[in-house]
PDB file of C-alpha atoms in Angstrom:
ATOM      1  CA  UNK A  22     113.292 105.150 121.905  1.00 98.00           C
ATOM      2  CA  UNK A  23     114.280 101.710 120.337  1.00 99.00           C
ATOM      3  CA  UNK A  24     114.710 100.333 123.810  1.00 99.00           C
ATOM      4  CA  UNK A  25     111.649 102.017 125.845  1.00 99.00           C
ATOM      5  CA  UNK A  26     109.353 100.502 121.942  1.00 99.00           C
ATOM      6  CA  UNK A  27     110.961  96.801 123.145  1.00 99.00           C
ATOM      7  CA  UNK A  28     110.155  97.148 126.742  1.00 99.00           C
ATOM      8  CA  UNK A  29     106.901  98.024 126.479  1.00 99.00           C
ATOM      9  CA  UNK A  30     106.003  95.123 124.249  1.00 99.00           C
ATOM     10  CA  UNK A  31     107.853  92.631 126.380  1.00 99.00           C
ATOM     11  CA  UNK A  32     105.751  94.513 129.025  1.00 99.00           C
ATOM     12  CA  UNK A  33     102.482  93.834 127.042  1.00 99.00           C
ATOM     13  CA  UNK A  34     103.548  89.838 126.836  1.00 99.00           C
ATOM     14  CA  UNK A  35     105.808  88.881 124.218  1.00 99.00           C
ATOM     15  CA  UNK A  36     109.368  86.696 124.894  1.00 99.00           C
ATOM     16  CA  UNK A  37     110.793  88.476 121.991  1.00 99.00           C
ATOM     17  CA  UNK A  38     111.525  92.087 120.235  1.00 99.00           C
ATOM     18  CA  UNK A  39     113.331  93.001 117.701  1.00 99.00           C
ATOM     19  CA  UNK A  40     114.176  95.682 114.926  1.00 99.00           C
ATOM     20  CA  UNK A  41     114.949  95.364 111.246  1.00 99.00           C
ATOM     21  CA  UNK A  42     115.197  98.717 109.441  1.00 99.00           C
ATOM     22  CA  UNK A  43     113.477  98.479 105.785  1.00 99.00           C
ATOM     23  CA  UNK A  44     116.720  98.240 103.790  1.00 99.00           C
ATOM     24  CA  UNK A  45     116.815  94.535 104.973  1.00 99.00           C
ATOM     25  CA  UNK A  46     113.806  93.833 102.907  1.00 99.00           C
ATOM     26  CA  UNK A  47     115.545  94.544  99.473  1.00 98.00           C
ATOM     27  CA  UNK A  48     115.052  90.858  98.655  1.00 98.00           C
ATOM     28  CA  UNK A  49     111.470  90.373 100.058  1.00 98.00           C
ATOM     29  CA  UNK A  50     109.204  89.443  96.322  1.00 97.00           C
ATOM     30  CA  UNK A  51     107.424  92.111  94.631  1.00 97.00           C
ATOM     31  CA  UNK A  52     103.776  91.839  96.262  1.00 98.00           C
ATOM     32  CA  UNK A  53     105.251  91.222 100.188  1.00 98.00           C
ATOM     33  CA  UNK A  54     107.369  93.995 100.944  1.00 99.00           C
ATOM     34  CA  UNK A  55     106.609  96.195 103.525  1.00 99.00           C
ATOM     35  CA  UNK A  56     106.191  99.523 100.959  1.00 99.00           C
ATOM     36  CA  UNK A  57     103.680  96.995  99.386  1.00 99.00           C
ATOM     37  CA  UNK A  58     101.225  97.459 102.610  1.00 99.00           C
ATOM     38  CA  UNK A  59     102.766 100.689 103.951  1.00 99.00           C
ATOM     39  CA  UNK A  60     104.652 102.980 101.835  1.00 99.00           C
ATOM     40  CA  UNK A  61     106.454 105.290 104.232  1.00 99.00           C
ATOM     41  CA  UNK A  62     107.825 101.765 106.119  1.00 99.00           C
ATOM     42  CA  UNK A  63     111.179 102.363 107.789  1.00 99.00           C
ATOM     43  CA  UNK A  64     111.049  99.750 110.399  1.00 99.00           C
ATOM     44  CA  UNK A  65     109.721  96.795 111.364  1.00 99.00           C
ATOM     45  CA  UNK A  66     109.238  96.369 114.995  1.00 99.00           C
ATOM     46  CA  UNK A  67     108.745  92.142 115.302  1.00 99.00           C
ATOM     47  CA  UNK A  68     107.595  90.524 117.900  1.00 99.00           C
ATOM     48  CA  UNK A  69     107.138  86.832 119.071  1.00 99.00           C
ATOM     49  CA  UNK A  70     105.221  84.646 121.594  1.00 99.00           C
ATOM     50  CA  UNK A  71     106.210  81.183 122.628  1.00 99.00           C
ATOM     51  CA  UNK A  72     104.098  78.060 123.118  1.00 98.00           C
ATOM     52  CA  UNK A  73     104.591  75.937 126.478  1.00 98.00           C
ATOM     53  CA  UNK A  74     107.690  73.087 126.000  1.00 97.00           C
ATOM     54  CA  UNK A  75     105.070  70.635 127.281  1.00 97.00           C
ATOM     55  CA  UNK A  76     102.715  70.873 124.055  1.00 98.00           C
ATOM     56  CA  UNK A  77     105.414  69.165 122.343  1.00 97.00           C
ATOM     57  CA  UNK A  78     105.649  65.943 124.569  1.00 95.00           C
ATOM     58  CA  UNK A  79     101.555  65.021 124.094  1.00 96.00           C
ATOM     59  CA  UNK A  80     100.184  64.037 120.837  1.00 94.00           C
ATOM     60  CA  UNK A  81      99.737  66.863 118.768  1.00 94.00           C
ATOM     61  CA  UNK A  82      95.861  66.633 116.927  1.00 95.00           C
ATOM     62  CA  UNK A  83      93.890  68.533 120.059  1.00 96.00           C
ATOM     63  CA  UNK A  84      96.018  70.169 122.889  1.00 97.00           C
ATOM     64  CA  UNK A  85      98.846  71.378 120.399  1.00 97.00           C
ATOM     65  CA  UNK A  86      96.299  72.045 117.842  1.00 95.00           C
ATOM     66  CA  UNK A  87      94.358  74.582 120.194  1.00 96.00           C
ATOM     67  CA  UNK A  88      96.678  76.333 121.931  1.00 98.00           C
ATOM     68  CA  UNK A  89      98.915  76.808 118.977  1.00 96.00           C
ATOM     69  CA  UNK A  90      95.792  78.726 117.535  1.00 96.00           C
ATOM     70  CA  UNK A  91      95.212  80.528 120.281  1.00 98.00           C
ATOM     71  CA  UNK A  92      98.872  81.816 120.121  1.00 98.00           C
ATOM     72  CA  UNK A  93      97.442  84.034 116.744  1.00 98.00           C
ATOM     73  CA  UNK A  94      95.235  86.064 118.835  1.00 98.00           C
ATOM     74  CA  UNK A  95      97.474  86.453 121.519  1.00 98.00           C
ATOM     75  CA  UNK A  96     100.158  88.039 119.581  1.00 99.00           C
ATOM     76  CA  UNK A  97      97.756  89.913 117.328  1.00 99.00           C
ATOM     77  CA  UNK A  98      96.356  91.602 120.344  1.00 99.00           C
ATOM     78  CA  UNK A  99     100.093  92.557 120.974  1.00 99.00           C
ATOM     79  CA  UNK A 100     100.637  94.060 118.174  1.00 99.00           C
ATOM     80  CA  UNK A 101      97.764  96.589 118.380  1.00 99.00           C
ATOM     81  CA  UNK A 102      97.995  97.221 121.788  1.00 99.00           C
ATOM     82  CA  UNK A 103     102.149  98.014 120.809  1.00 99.00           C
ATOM     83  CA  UNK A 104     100.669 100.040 117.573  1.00 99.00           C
ATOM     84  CA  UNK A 105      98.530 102.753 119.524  1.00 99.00           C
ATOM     85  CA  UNK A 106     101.343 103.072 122.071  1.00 99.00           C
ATOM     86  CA  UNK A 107     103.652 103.883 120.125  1.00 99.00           C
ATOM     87  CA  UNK A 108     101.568 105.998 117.600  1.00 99.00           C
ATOM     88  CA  UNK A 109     100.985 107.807 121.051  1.00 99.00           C
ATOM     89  CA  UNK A 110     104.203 107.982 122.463  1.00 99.00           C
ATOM     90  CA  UNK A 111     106.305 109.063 119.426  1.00 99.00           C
ATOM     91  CA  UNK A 112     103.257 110.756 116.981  1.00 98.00           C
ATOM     92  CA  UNK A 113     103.836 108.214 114.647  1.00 99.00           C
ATOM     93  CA  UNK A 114     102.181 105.811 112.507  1.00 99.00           C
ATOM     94  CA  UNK A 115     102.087 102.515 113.450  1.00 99.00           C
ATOM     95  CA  UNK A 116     100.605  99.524 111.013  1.00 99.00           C
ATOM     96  CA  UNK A 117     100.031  96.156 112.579  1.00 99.00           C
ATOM     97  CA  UNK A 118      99.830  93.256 110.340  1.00 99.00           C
ATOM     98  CA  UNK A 119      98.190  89.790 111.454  1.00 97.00           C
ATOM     99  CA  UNK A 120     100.660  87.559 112.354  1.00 98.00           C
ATOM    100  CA  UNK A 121      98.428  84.335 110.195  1.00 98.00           C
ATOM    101  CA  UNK A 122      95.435  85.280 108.675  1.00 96.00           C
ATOM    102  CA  UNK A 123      93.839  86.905 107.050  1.00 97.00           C
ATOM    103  CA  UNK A 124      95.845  86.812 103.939  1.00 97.00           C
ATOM    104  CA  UNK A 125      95.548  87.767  99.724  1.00 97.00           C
ATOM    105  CA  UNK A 126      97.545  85.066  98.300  1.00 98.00           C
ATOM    106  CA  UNK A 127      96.162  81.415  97.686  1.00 98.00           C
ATOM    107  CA  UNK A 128      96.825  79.100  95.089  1.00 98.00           C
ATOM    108  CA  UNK A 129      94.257  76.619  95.272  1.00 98.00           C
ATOM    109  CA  UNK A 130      95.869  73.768  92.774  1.00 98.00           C
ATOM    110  CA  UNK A 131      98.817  73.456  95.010  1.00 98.00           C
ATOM    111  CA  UNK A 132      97.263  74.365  98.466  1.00 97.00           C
ATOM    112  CA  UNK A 133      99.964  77.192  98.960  1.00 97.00           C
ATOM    113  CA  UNK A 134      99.259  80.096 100.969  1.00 98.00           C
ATOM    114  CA  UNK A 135     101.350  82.948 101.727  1.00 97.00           C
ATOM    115  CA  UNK A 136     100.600  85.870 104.314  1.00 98.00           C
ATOM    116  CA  UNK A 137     101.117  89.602 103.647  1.00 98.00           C
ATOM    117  CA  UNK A 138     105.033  89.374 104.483  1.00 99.00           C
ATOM    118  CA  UNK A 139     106.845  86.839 105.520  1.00 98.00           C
ATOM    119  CA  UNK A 140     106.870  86.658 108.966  1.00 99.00           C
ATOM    120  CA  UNK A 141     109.718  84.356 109.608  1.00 98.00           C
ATOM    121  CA  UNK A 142     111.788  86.544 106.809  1.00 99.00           C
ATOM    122  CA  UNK A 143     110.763  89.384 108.871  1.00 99.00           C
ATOM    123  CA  UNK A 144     112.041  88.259 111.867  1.00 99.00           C
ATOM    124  CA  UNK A 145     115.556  86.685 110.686  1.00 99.00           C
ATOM    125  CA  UNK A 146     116.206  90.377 109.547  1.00 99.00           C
ATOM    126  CA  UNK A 147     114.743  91.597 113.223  1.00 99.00           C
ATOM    127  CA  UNK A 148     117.871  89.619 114.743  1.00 99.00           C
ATOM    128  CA  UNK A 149     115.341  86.998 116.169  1.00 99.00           C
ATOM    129  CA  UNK A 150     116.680  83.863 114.752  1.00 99.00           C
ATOM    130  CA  UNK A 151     117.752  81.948 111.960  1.00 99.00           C
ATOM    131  CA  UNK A 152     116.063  79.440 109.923  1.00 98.00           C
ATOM    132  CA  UNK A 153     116.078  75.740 109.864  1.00 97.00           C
ATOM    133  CA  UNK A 154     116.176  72.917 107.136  1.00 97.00           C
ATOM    134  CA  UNK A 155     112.280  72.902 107.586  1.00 97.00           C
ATOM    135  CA  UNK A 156     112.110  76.385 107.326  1.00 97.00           C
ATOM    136  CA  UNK A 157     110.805  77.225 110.807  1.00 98.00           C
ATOM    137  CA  UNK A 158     112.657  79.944 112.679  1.00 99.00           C
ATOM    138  CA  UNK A 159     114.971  79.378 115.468  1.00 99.00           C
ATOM    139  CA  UNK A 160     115.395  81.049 118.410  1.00 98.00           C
ATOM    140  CA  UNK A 161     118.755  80.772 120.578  1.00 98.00           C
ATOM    141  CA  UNK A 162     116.510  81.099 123.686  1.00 98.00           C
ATOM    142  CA  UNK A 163     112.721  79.565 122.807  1.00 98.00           C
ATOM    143  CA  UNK A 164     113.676  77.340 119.427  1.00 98.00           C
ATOM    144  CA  UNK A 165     111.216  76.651 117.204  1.00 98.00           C
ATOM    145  CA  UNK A 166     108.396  77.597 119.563  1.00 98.00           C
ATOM    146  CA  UNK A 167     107.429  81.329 118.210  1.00 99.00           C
ATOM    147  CA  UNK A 168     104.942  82.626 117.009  1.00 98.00           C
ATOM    148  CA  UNK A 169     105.592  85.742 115.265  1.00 99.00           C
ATOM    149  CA  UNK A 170     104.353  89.154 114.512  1.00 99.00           C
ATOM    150  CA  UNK A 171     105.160  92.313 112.505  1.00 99.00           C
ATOM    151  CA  UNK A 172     104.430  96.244 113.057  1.00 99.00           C
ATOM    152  CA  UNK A 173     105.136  98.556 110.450  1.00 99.00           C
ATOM    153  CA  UNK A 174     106.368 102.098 111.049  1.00 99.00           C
ATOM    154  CA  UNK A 175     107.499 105.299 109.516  1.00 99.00           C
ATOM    155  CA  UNK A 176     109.808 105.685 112.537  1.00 99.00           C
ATOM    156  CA  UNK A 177     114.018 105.787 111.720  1.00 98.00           C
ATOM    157  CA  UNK A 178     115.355 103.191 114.255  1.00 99.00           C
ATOM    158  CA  UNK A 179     118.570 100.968 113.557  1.00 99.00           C
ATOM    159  CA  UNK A 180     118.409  97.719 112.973  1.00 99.00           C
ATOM    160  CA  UNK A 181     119.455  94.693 115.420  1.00 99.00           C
ATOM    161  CA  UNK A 182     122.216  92.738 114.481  1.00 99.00           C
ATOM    162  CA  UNK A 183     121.193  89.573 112.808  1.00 99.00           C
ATOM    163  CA  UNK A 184     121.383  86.069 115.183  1.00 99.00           C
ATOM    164  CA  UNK A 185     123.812  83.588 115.166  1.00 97.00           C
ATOM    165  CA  UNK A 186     122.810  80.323 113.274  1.00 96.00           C
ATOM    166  CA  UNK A 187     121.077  77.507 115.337  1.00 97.00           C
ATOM    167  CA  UNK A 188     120.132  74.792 113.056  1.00 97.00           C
ATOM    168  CA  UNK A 189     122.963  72.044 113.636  1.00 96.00           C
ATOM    169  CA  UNK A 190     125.306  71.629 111.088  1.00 94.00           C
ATOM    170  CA  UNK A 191     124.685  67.823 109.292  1.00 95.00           C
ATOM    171  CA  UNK A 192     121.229  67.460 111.147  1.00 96.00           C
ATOM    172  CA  UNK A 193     118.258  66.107 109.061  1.00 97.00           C
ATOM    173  CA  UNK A 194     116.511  65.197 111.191  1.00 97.00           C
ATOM    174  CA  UNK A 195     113.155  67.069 110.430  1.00 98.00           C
ATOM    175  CA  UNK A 196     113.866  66.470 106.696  1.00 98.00           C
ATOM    176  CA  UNK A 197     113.863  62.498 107.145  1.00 98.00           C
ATOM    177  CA  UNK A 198     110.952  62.484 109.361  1.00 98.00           C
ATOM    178  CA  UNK A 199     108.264  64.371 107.729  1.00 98.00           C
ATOM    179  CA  UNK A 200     105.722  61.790 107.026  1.00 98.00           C
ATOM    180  CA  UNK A 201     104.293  63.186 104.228  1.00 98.00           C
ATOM    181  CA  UNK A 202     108.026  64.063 102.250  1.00 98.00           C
ATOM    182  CA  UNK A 203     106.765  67.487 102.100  1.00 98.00           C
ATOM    183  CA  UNK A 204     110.385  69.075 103.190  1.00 98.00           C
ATOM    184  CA  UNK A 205     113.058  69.749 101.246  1.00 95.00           C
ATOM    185  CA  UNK A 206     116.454  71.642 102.446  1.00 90.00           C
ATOM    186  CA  UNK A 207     114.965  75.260 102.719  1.00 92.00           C
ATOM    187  CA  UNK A 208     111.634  74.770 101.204  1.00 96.00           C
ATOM    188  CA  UNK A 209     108.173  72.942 101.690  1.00 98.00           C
ATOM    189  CA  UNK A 210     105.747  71.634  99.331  1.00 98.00           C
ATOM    190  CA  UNK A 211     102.941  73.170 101.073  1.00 98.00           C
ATOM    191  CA  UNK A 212     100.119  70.846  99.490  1.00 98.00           C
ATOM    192  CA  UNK A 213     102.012  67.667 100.801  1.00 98.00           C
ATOM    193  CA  UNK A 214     102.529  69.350 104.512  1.00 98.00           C
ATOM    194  CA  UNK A 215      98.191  70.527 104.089  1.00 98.00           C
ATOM    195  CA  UNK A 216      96.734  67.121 103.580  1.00 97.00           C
ATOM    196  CA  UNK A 217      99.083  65.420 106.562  1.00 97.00           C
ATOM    197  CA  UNK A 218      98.385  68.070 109.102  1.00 97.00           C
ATOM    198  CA  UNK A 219      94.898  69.243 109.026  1.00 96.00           C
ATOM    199  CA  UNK A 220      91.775  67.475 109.863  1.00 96.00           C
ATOM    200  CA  UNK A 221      88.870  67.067 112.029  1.00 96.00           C
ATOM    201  CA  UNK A 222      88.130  64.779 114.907  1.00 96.00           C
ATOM    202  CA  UNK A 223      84.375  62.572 114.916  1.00 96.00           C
ATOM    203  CA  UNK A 224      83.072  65.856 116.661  1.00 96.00           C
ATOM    204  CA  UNK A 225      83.899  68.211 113.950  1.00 95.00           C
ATOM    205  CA  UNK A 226      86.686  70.103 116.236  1.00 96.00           C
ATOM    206  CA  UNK A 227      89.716  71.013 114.181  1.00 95.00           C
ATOM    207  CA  UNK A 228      92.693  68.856 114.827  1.00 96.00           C
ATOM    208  CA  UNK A 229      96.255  69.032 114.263  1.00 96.00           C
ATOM    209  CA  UNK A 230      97.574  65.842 113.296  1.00 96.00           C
ATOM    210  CA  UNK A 231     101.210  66.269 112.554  1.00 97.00           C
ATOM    211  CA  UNK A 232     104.087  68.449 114.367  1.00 97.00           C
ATOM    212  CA  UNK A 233     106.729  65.956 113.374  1.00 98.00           C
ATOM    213  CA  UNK A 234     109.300  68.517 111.825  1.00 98.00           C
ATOM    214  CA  UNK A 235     108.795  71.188 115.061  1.00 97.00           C
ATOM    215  CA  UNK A 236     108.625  67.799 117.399  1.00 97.00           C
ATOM    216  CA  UNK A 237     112.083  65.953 116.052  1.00 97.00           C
ATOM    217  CA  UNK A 238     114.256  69.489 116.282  1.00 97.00           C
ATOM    218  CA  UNK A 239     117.084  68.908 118.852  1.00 97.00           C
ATOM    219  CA  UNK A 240     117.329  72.770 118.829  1.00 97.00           C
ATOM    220  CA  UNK A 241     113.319  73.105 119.489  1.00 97.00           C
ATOM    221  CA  UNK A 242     113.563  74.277 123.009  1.00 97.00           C
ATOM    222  CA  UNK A 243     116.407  76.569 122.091  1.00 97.00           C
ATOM    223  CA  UNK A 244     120.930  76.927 122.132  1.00 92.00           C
ATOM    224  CA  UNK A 245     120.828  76.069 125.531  1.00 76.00           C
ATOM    225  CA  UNK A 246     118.861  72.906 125.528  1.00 73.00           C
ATOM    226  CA  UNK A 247     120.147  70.767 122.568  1.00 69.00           C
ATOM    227  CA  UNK A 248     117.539  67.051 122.632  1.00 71.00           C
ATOM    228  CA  UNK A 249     119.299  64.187 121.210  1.00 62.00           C
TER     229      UNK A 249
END
């Protein structure tokens, strides 16, 4: 079952699958654990899609900007596709949650937002990567490039086994670059990140005006392809 589930939502167009079993949430805050949108949770089947390498070699405010949105869709579309199969297949109940938006929590003074789990939490315990400085997730075979989504179900399948970490040992390189100072080792000051990234162009189309700490990684393409 656990390997016909990940097939079929490679099949449907994701690079990634994996499988973290609900005690791996034990740590997840009160408010953004799993039981707290589904009660009867006992796995979460997590799924990612990867932007193009070449997005990352052209300035970031229109190209990157777009298709990085369009990248929510795409896996949300996944997931609900990969919801009604396998609430078909197995006569089970299957709870897809947006991989962005929408979302509950927003503090407005600090410009913080915080989706209904953590999706990058979700899939470090899902065996898809590990977590940089920045606190992007890392994947040994498409880096920094995934975007990521979660289903919940009241199916009983074992976990993966957690990845290997990718983030290079002494590298700061994301910390020391962020134009704004809005990274710390293992946390971001959301408000700081906000005000650098997001604007508008003379038009009044969204733009994207900062991918510095995604841009710098020398792990961003994945193990395999280490950028000095």
């Amino acid at each position: 079952m656990k390997e016909a589930i990940r097939k079929k939502v490679l099949d449907l167009g994701a690079d990634v699958c994996g499988f973290a079993g609900i005690e791996r949430f034990i740590e997840a805050p009160a408010g953004f654990h799993p039981h707290d949108l589904y009660r009867d949770c006992q796995v979460v089947v997590v799924m990612g899609f990867a932007l193009p390498k070449g997005l990352y070699e052209v300035k970031p405010d229109l190209l990157y900007g777009y298709f990085n949105n369009l990248t929510i869709p795409k896996i949300d579309q996944i997931l609900m596709m990969a919801a009604r199969i396998i609430e078909d297949t197995y006569n089970a109940t299957a709870v897809p949650v947006p991989c962005d938006w929408p979302y509950d929590y927003w503090n407005s003074e600090e410009m913080e937002g915080r989706g209904l789990i953590s999706m990058k939490h979700a899939a470090v315990n899902a065996g898809l990567g590990t977590m940089g400085k920045n606190t992007m997730l890392l994947n040994e075979a498409f880096g920094n490039r995934l975007t990521v989504g979660a289903i919940l179900s009241d199916l009983k399948i074992t976990s993966d086994s957690y990845a290997e970490p990718l983030c290079l040992e002494g590298c700061t390189r994301c910390l020391t670059s962020c134009p704004a100072q809005a990274l710390n080792e293992g946390t971001v000051t959301q408000k700081l990140c906000r005000r650098n990234t997001y604007g508008t162009n003379a038009k009044g189309f969204e733009t994207v005006l900062c991918n510095t700490c995604r841009s710098v990684c020398p792990v961003r393409f994945g193990k395999t392809t280490v950028i000095g």
